[in-house]
XYZ file of C-alpha atoms in Angstrom:
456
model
C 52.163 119.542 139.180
C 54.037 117.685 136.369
C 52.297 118.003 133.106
C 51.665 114.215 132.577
C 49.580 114.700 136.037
C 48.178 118.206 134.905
C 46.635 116.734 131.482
C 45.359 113.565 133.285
C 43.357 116.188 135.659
C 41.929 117.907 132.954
C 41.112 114.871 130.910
C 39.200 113.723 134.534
C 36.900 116.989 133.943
C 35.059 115.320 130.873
C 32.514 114.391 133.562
C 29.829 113.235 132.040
C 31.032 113.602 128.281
C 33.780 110.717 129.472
C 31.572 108.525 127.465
C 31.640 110.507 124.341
C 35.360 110.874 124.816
C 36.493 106.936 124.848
C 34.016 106.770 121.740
C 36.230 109.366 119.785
C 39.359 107.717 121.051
C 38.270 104.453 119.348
C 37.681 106.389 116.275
C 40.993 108.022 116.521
C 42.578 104.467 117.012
C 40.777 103.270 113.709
C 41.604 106.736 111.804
C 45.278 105.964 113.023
C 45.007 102.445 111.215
C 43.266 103.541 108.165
C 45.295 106.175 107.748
C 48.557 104.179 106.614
C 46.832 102.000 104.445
C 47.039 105.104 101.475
C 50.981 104.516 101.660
C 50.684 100.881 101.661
C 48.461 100.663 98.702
C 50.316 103.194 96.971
C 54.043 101.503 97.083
C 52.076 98.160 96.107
C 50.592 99.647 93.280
C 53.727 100.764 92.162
C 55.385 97.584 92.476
C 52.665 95.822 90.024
C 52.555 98.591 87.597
C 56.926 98.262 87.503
C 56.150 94.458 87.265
C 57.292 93.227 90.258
C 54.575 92.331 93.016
C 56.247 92.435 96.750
C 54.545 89.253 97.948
C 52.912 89.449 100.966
C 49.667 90.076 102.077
C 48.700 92.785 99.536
C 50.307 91.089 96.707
C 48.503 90.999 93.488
C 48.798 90.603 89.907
C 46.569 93.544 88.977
C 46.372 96.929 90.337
C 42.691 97.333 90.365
C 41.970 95.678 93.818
C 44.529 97.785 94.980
C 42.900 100.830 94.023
C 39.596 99.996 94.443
C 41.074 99.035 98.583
C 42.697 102.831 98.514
C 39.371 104.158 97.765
C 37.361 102.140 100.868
C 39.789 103.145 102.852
C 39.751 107.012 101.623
C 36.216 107.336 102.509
C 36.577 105.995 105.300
C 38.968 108.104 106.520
C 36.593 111.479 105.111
C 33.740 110.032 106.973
C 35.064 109.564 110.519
C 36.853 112.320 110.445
C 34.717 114.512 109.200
C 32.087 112.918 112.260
C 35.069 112.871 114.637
C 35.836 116.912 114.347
C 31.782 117.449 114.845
C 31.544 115.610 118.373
C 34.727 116.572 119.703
C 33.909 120.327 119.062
C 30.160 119.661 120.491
C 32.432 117.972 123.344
C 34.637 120.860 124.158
C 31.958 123.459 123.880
C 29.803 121.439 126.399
C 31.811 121.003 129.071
C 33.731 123.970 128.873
C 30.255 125.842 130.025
C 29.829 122.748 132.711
C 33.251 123.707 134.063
C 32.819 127.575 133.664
C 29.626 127.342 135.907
C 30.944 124.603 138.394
C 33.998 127.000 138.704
C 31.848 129.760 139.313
C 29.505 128.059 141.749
C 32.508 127.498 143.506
C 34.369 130.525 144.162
C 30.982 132.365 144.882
C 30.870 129.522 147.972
C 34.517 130.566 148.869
C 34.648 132.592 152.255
C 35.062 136.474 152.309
C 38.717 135.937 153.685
C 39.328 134.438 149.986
C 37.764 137.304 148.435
C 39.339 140.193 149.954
C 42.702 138.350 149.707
C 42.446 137.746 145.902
C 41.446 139.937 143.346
C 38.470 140.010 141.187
C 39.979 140.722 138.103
C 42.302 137.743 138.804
C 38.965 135.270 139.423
C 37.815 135.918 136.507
C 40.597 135.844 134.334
C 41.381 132.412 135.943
C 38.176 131.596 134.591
C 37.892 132.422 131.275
C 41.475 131.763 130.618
C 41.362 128.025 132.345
C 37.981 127.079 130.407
C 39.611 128.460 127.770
C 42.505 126.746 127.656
C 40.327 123.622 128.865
C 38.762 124.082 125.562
C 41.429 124.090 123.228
C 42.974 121.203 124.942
C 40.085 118.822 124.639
C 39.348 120.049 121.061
C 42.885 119.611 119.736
C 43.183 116.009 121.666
C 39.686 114.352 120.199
C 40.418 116.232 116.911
C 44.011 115.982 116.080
C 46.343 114.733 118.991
C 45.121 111.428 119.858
C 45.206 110.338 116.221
C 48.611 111.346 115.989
C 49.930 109.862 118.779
C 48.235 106.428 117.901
C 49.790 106.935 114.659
C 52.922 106.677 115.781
C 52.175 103.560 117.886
C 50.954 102.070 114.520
C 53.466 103.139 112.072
C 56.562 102.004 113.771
C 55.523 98.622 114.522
C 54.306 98.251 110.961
C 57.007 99.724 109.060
C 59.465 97.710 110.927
C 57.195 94.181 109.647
C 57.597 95.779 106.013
C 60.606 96.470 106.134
C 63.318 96.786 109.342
C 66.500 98.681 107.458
C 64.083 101.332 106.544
C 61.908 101.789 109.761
C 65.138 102.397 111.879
C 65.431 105.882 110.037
C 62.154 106.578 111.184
C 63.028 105.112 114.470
C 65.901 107.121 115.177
C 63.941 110.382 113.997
C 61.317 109.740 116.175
C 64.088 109.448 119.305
C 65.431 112.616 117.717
C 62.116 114.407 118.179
C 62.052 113.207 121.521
C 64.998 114.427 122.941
C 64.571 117.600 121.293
C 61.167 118.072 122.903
C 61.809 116.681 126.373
C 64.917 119.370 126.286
C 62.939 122.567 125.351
C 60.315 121.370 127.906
C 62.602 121.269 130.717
C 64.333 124.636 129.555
C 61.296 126.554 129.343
C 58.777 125.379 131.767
C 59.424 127.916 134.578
C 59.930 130.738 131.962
C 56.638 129.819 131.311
C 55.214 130.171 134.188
C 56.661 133.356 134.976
C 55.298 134.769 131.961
C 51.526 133.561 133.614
C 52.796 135.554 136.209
C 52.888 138.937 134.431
C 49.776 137.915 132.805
C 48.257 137.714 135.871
C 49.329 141.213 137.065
C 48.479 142.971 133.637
C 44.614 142.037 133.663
C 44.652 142.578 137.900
C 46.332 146.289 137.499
C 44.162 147.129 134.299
C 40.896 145.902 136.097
C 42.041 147.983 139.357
C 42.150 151.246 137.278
C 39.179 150.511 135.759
C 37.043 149.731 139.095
C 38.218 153.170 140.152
C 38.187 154.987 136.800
C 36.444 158.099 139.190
C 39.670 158.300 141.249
C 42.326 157.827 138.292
C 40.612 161.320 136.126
C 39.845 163.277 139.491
C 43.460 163.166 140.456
C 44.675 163.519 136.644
C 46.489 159.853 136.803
C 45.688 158.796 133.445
C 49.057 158.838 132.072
C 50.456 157.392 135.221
C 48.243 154.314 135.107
C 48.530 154.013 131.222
C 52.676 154.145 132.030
C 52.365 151.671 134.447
C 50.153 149.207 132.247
C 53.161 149.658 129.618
C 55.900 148.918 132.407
C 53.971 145.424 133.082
C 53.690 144.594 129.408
C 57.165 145.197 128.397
C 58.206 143.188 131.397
C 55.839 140.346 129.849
C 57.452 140.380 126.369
C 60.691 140.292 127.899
C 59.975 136.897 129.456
C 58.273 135.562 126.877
C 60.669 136.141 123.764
C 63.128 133.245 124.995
C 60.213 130.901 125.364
C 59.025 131.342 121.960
C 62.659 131.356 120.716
C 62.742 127.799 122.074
C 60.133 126.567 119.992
C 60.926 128.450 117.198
C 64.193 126.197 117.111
C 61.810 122.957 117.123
C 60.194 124.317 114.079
C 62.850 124.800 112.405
C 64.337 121.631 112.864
C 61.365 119.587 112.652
C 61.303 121.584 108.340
C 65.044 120.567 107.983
C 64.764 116.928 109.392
C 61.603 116.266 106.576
C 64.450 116.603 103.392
C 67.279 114.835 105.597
C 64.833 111.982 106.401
C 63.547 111.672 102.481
C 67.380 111.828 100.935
C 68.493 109.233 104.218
C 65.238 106.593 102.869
C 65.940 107.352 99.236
C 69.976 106.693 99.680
C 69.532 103.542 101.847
C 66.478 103.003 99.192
C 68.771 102.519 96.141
C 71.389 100.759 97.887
C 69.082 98.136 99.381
C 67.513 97.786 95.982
C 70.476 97.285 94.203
C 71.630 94.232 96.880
C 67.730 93.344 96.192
C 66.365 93.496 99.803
C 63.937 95.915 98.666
C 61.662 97.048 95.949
C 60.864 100.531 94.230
C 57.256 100.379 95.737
C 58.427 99.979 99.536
C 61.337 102.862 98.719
C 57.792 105.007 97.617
C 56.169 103.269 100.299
C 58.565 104.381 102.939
C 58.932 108.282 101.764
C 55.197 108.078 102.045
C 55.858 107.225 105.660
C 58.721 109.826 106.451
C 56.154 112.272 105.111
C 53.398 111.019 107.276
C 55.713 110.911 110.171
C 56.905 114.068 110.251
C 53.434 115.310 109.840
C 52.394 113.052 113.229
C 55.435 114.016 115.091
C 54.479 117.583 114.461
C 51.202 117.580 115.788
C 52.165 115.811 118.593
C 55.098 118.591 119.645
C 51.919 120.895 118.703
C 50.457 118.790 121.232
C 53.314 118.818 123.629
C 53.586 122.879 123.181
C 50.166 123.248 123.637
C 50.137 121.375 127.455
C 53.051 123.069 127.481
C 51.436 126.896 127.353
C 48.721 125.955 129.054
C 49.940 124.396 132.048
C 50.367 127.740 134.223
C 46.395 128.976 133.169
C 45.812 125.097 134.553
C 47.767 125.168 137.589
C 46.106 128.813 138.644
C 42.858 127.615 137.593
C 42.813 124.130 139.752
C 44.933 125.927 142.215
C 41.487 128.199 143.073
C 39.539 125.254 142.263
C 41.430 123.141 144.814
C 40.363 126.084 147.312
C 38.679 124.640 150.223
C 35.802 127.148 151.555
C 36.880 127.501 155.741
C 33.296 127.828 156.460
C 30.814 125.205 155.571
C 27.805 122.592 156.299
C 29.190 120.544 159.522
C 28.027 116.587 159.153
C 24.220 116.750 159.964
C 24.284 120.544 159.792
C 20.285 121.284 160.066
C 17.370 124.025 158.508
C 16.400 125.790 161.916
C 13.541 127.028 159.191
C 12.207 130.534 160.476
C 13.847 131.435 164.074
C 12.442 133.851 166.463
C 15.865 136.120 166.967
C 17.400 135.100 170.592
C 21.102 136.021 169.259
C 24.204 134.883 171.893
C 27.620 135.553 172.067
C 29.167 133.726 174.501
C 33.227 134.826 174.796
C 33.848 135.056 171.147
C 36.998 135.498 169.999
C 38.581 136.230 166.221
C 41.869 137.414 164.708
C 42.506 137.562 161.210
C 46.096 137.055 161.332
C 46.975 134.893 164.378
C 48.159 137.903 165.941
C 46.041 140.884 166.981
C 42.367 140.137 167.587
C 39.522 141.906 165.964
C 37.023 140.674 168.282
C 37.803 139.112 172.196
C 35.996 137.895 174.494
C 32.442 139.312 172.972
C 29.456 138.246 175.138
C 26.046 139.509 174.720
C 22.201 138.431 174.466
C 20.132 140.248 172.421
C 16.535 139.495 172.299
C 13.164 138.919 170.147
C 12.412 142.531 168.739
C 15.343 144.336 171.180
C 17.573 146.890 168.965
C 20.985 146.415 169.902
C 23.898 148.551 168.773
C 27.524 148.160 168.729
C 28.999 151.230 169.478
C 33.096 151.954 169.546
C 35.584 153.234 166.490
C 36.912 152.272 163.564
C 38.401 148.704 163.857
C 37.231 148.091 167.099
C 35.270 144.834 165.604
C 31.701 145.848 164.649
C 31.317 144.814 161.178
C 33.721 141.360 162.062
C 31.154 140.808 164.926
C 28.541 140.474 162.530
C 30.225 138.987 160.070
C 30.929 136.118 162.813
C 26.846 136.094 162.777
C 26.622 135.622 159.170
C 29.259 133.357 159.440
C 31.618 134.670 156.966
C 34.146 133.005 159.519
C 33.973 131.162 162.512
C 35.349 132.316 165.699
C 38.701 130.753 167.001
C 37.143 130.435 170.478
C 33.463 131.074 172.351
C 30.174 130.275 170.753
C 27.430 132.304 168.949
C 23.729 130.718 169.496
C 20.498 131.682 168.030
C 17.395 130.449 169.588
C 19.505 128.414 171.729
C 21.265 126.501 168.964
C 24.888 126.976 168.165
C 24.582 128.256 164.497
C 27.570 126.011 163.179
C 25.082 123.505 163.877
C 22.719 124.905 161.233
C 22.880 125.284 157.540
C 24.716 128.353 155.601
C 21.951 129.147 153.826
C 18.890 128.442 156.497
C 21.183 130.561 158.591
C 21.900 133.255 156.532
C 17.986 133.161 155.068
C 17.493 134.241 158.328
C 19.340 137.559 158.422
C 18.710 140.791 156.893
C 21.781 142.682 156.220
C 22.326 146.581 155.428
C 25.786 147.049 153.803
C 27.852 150.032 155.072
C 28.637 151.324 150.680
C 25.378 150.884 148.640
C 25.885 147.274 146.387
C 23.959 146.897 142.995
C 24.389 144.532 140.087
C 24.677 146.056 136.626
C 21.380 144.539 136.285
C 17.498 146.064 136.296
C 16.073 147.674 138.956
C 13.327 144.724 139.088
C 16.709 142.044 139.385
C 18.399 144.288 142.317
C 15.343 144.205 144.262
C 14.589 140.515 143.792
C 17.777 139.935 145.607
C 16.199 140.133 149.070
C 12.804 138.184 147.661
C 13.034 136.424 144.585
C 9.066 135.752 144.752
C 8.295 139.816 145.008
C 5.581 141.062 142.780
C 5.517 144.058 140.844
C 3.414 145.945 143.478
C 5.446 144.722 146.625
C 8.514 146.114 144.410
C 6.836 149.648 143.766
C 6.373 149.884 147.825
C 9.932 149.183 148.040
C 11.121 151.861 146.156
C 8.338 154.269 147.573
C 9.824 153.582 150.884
C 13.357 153.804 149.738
């Protein structure tokens, strides 16, 4: 996914804050305007206090107007930026918990095939690091970015009416920048995403040692596991210097290109002046500009290196996103409400790989109230037989019924209401007793909970 595509996705998850977002980008837009008035005033005001008014639209005789303008415009600017940062943070923060639990919602929906395939230490850091990075991106865009970019729109356009020898230096620094950027973009895009990589495999090996913590001190592999953590790490930082030595080169050029592009508007300044095509006010006026620029065009490669370091946490995080659960409601999928138990397997099949089945040609009735057992050893398709029941898959060929009805005909959850499952290893949430055992009846009362625990 290119990044232009990548950021247009993640502006598309504003949902329901889209509304509040095209507000703040028509704040941004008149920020962006206001903004270069300071420079403009200031350069006029220069050229009446030397005693030689530019005419033009902002010509005048006395400074006053001029100053009393700067100061409109000054509060301005304080105001609507000041209520510009204050919605785009309650922005971010609001729909980066509307996206954490839609995210969540969603992999919980995912199929058990998903789940065993992918690691729960990787889920979650998928999460937190793609709302994260969700986060960040929509704060720095309402905040900071968007202003800058429309900036630049606005400044070339009017510094080039003011004055076109001038605004080609700022021209040709802005094509600078560009080339620059696009370069380091393409050179370090798929270092970057290799270093994503490692990421990924540091917080899935460190979560794996900690889910079995019992195992790693009863056979003494504590500095094994620590040695191994240190192994992925170092193989991290090794792919992640270059990148950073990238953009360490933009910074650096972006500092030096602020004096080159002062002394380049002062020397064409003086010459221009002395021919008379321009006055001491529009010189000041224009290393007002350069300043401004450089300031813009450094936010925006902020901007740029931002998308930029984000992009693999983004592509993992719609990647799983993307995921499309195998099992789900059919079209006009139906709530059997409670069924009696009349449980059919009619020449069910299932393979997990294409290759060697788990289960073949299964058939069996089992009745209201009858106990039926499958009997046989290990992987000879018990637990995937029920799991077929439960529908954690479907079967590649044959039909399971209940009461008659095939059950991809009814609902997951009237279905799956339905059955009462007993897990081979004992499950609890790191919850209350009271939570665990609301699990299989969310309506229990305290004394149906104190049976259950008698009885357990």
């Amino acid at each position: 996914m290119s990044l232009v595509r990548l950021y247009t996705r993640v502006l598309q998850l504003l949902g329901t804050e889209a509304r509040l977002g095209w507000i703040l980008a028509g704040a941004n837009l008149l920020l962006a305007g206001a903004q270069f008035a300071e420079p403009v005033l200031f350069g006029r005001i220069v050229d009446v206090l030397s005693g030689k008014p530019a005419p033009g639209p902002l010509s005048s005789s006395s400074a006053w107007p001029l100053l009393a303008a700067w100061v409109a415009f000054g509060l301005f600017t304080i105001l609507c930026s000041a209520a510009v940062a204050l919605n785009a943070d309650k922005l971010a923060h609001r729909q980066r918990q509307a996206v954490l639990t839609d995210y969540f919602e969603h992999i919980m929906q995912l199929p058990l095939t998903f789940h065993t395939g992918t690691h729960s230490g990787r889920l979650m850091k998928v999460m937190l690091n793609g709302t994260d990075s969700l986060w960040r991106l929509w704060l720095g865009f309402f905040r900071e970015h968007f202003a800058a970019i429309l900036s630049l729109v606005v400044l070339l356009p009017l510094a080039f009416y003011i004055n076109w020898r001038l605004a080609i230096l700022l021209f040709a620094l802005c094509l600078i920048f560009t080339v620059l950027t696009t370069l380091v973009v393409r050179k370090t895009y798929g270092m970057q995403s290799e270093v994503e990589a490692h990421y990924s495999d540091l917080s899935a090996r460190a979560s794996d040692a900690l889910g079995n913590v019992a195992l790693v001190q009863s056979f003494v592999r504590i500095d094994a596991e620590v040695q191994g953590l240190r192994f992925v790490a170092d193989k991290l930082l090794a792919v992640q210097m270059p990148v950073l030595s990238w953009w360490a080169l933009v910074t650096v050029i972006t500092r030096a290109s602020t004096t080159i592009t002062v002394l380049a508007i002062f020397t064409v300044g003086i010459i221009l002046h002395e021919q008379g095509q321009t006055t001491v006010g529009e010189i000041v006026m224009f290393v007002s500009f350069a300043t401004m620029l450089i300031q813009k065009l450094e936010q925006v490669v902020s901007f740029i290196n931002s998308v930029f370091m984000e992009a693999p946490r983004l592509q993992e995080f719609f990647d799983v996103l993307d995921a499309v659960p195998a099992v789900r409601d059919r079209p006009g999928a139906m709530d059997g409400g409670r069924l009696s138990g009349l449980v059919e397997f009619n020449d069910v099949s299932f393979s997990y790989d294409g290759k060697r089945p788990a289960v073949e040609d299964l058939s069996f009735t089992a009745l209201p109230g009858q106990t039926i057992a499958l009997v046989g050893p290990t992987d000879a398709g018990k637990s995937t037989a029920i799991a077929l029941l439960h529908r954690a898959f479907d079967p590649q060929s044959g039909i399971i019924k209940i009461d008659g009805m095939d059950i991809r005909g009814l609902k997951l959850t009237a279905l799956r209401r339905n059955i009462g499952v007993v897990f081979q290893e004992a499950l609890l949430f790191n919850r209350s007793l009271a939570d665990n055992l609301r699990v299989g009846k969310p309506d229990a009362t305290e004394e149906e909970m104190l049976k259950a625990l008698e009885r357990a």
